[in-house]
C-alpha atoms as a printed R data frame, in Angstrom:
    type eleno elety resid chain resno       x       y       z
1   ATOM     1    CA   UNK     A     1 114.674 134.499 179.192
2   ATOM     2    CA   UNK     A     2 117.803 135.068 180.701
3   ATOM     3    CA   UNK     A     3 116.737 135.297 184.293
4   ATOM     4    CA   UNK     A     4 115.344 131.415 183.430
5   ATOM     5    CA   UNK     A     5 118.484 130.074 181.882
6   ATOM     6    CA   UNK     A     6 120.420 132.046 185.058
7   ATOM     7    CA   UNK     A     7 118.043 130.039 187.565
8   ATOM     8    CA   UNK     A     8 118.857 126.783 185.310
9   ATOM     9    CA   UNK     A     9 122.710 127.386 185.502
10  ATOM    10    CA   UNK     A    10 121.938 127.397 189.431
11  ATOM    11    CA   UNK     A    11 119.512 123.993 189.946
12  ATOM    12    CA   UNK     A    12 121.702 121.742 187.987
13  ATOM    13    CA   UNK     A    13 124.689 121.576 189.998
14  ATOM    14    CA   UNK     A    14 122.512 121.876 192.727
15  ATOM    15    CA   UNK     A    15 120.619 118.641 191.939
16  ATOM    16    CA   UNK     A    16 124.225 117.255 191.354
17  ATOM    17    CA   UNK     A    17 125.694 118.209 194.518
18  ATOM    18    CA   UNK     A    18 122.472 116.675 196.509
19  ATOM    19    CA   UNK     A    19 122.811 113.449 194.483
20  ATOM    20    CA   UNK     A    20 126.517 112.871 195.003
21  ATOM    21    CA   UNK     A    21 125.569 113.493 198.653
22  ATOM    22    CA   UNK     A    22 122.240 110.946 199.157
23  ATOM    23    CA   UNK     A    23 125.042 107.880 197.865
24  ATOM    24    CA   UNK     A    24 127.753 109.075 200.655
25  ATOM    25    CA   UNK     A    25 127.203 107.089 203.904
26  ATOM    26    CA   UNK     A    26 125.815 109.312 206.598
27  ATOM    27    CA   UNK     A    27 126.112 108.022 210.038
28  ATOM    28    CA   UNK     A    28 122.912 109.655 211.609
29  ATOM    29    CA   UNK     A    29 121.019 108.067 208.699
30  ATOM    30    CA   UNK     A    30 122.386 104.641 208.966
31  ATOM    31    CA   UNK     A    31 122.965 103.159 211.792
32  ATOM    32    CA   UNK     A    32 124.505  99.955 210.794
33  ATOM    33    CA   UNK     A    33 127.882  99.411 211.259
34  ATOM    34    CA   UNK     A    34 130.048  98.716 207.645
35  ATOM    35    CA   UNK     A    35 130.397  94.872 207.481
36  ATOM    36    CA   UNK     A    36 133.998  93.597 207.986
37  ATOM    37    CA   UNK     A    37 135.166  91.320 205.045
38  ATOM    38    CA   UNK     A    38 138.349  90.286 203.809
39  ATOM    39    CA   UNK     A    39 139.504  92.955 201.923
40  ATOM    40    CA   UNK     A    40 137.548  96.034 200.250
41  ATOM    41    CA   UNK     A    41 136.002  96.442 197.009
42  ATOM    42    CA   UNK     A    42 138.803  98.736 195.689
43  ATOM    43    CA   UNK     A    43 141.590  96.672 196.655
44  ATOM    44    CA   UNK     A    44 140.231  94.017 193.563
45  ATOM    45    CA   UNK     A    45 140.549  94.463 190.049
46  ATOM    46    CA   UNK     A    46 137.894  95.689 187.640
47  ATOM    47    CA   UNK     A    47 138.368  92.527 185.281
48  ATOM    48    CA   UNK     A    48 135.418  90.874 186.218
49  ATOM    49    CA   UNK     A    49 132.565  93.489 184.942
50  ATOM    50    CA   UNK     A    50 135.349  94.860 181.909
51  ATOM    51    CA   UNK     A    51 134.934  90.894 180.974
52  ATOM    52    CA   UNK     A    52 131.408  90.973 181.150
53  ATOM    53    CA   UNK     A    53 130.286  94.113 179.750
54  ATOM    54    CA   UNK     A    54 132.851  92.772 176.759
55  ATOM    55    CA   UNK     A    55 130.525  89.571 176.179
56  ATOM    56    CA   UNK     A    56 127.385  91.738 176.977
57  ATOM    57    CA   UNK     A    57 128.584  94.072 173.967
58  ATOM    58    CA   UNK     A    58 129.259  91.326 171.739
59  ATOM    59    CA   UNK     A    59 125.945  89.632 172.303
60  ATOM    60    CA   UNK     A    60 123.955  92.570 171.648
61  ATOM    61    CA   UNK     A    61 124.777  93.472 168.493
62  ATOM    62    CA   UNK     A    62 123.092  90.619 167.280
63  ATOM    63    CA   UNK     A    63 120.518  90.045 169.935
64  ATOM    64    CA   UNK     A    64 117.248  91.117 167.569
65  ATOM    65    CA   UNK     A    65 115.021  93.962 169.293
66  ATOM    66    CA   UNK     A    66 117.559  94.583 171.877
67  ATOM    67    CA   UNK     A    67 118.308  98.389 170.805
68  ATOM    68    CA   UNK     A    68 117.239 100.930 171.426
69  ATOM    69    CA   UNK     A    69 115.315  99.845 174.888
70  ATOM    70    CA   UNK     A    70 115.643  96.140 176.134
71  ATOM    71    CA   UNK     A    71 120.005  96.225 175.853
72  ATOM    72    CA   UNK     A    72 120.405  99.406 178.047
73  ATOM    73    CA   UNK     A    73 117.696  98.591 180.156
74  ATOM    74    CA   UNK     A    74 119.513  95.399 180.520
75  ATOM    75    CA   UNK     A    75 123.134  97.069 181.033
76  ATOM    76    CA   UNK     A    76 121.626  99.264 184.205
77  ATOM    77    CA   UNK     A    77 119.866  96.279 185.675
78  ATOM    78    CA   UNK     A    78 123.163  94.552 185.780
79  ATOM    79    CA   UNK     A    79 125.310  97.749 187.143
80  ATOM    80    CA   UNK     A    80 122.523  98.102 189.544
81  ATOM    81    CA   UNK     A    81 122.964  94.624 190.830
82  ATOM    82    CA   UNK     A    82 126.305  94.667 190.474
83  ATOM    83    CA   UNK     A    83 127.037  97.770 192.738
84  ATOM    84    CA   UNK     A    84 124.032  96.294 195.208
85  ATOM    85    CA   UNK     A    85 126.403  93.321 195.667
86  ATOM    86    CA   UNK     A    86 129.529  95.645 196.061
87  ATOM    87    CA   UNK     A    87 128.100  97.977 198.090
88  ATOM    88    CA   UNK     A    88 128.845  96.322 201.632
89  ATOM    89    CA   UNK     A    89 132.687  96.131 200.552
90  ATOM    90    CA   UNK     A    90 132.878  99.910 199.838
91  ATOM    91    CA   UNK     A    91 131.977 101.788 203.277
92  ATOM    92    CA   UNK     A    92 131.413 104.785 202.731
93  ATOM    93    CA   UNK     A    93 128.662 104.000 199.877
94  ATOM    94    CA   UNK     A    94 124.718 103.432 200.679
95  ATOM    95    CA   UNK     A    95 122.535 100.880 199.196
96  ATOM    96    CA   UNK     A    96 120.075 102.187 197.125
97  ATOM    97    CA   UNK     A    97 117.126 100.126 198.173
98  ATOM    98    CA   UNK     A    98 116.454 102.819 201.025
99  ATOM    99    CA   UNK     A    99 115.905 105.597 198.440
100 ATOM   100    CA   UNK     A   100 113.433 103.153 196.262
101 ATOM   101    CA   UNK     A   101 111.480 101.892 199.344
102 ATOM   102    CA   UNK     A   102 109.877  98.583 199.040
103 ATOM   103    CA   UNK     A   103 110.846  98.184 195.438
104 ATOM   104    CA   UNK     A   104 114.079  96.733 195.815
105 ATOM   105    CA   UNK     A   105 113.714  93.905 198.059
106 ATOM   106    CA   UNK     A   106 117.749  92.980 197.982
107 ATOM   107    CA   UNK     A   107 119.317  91.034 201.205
108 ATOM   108    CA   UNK     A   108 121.338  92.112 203.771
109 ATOM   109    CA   UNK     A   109 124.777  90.307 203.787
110 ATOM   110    CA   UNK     A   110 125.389  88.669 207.457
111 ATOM   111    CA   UNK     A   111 127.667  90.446 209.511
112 ATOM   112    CA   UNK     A   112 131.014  88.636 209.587
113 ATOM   113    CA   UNK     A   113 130.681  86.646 206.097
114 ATOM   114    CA   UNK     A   114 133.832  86.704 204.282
115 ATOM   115    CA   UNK     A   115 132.802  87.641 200.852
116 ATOM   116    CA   UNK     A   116 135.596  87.874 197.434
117 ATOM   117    CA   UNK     A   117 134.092  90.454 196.008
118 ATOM   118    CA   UNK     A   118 135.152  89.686 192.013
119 ATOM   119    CA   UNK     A   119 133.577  86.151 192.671
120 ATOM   120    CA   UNK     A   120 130.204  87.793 194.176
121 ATOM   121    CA   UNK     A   121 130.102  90.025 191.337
122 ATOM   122    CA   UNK     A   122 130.551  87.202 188.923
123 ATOM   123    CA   UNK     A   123 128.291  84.941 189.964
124 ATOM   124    CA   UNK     A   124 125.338  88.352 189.787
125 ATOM   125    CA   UNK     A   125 126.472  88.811 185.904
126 ATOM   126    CA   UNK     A   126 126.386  85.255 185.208
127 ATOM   127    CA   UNK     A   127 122.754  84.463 186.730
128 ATOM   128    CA   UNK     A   128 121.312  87.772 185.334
129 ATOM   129    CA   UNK     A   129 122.979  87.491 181.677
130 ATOM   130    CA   UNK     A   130 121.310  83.720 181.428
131 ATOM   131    CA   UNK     A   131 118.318  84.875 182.295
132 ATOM   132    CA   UNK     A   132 118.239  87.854 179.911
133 ATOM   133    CA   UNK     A   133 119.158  86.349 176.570
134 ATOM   134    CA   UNK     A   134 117.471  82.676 177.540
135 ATOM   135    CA   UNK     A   135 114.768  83.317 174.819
136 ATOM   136    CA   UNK     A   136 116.016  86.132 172.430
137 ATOM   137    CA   UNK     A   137 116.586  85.959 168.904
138 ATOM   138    CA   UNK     A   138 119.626  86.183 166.776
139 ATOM   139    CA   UNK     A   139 120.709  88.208 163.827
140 ATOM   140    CA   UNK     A   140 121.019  84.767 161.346
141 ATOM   141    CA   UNK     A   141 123.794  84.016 158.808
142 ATOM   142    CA   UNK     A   142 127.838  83.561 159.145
143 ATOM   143    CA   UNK     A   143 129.466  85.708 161.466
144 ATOM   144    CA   UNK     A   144 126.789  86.119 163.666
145 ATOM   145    CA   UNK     A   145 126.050  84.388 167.010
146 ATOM   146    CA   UNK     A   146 122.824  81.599 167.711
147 ATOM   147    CA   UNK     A   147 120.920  81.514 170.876
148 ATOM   148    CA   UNK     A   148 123.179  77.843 172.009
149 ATOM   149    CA   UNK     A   149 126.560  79.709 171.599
150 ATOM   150    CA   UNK     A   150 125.549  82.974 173.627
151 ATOM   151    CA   UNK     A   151 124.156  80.758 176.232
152 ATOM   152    CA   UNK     A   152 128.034  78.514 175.905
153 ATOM   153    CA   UNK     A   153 130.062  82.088 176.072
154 ATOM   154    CA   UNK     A   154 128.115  83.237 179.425
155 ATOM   155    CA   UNK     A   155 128.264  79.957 181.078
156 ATOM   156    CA   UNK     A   156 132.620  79.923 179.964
157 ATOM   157    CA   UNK     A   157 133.082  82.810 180.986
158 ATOM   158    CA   UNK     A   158 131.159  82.593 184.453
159 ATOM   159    CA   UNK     A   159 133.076  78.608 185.061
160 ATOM   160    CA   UNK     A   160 136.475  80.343 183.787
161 ATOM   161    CA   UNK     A   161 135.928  83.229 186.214
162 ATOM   162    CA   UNK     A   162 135.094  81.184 188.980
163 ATOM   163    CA   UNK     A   163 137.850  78.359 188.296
164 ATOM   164    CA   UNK     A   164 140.629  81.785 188.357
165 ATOM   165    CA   UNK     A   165 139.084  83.289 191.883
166 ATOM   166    CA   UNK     A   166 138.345  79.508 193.342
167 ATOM   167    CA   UNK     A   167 141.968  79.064 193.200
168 ATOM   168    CA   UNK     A   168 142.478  82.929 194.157
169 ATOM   169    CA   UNK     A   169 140.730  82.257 197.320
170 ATOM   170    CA   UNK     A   170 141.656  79.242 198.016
171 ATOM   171    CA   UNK     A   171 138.814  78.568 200.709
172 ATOM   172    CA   UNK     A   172 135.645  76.809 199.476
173 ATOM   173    CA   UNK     A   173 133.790  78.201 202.032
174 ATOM   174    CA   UNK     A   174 134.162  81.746 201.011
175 ATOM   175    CA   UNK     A   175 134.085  80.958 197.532
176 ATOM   176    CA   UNK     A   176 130.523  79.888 197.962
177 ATOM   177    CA   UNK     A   177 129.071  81.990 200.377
178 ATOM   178    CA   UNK     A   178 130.462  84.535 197.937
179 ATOM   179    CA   UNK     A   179 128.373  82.995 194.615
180 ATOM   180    CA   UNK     A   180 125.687  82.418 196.953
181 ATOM   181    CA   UNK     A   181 125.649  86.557 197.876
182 ATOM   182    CA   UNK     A   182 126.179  87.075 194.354
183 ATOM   183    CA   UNK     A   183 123.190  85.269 192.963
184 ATOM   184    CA   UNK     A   184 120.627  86.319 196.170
185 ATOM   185    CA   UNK     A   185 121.048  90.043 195.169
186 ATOM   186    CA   UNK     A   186 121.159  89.157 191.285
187 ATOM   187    CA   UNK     A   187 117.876  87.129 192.148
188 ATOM   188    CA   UNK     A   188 116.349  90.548 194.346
């Protein structure tokens, strides 16, 4: 028994150690050259996905039959997309969609788009929260939130989002191509 907990004790940080390694960019494995954008991913804020997973908290707890499976299942598919859109702005991460083959059919970004990351990331949240609690039912009675005013909260918070980094950027063309990156992975 102990010589199988021992050999446990071992595989785990093994496994660990090989996972934190397959999301490090390795040049012999990937060829491609990081994309040049204005600015990096770390040199933004977190406020856009703290503001989102806020509203994505507060809708769940009264989105019926969304715990224990559909709301988490939800949460990764939005992290997923979320770090899928990121990912060119932070170079020394990989895209996932190598490791999952031709499951994840997500778009390259074109080599020499300016992209604003927070407005990229916005516009992902946005399109994917619509689309997840489009038909769900509510928890009725005072206090609790109605199919119409979820679907008013996501679409004020994505128009007050994109009203704050519109006039952050300043440049119509990169706020656009930005939604427009957003939304294409969102959409993968």
């Amino acid at each position: 028994m102990k010589r199988k907990l021992n050999l446990f004790y071992k595989v785990i940080p093994l496994s660990l150690f090989l996972l934190v390694l397959a999301c490090q960019k390795n040049s012999l494995n990937d060829p491609e050259e990081p994309i040049e954008t204005r600015g990096l991913v770390k040199d933004f804020k977190y406020d856009v996905i703290f503001e989102w997973n806020e509203l994505f908290m507060l809708i769940d707890k009264d989105a019926l039959g969304y715990r224990p499976l559909p709301g988490p299942r939800a949460q990764a598919y939005l992290g997923l997309a979320a770090y899928e859109v990121a990912v060119p702005g932070m170079p020394t991460f990989n895209s996932l969609k190598a490791q999952w083959g031709s499951e994840l059919q997500i778009p390259t970004l074109d080599p020499g788009k300016e992209i604003h990351w927070p407005t990229a990331i916005n516009a992902s949240y946005g399109y994917l929260m619509e689309r997840f609690f489009f038909k769900t039912k509510f928890v009725e009675g005072p206090g609790h939130l109605t199919n119409a005013e979820t679907q008013r909260r996501i679409d004020a918070l994505q128009n007050s989002l994109d009203e704050k980094y519109k006039a952050e950027i300043n440049n119509n063309s990169v706020f656009n191509d930005s939604r427009a990156w957003g939304e294409s992975v969102a959409a993968s």
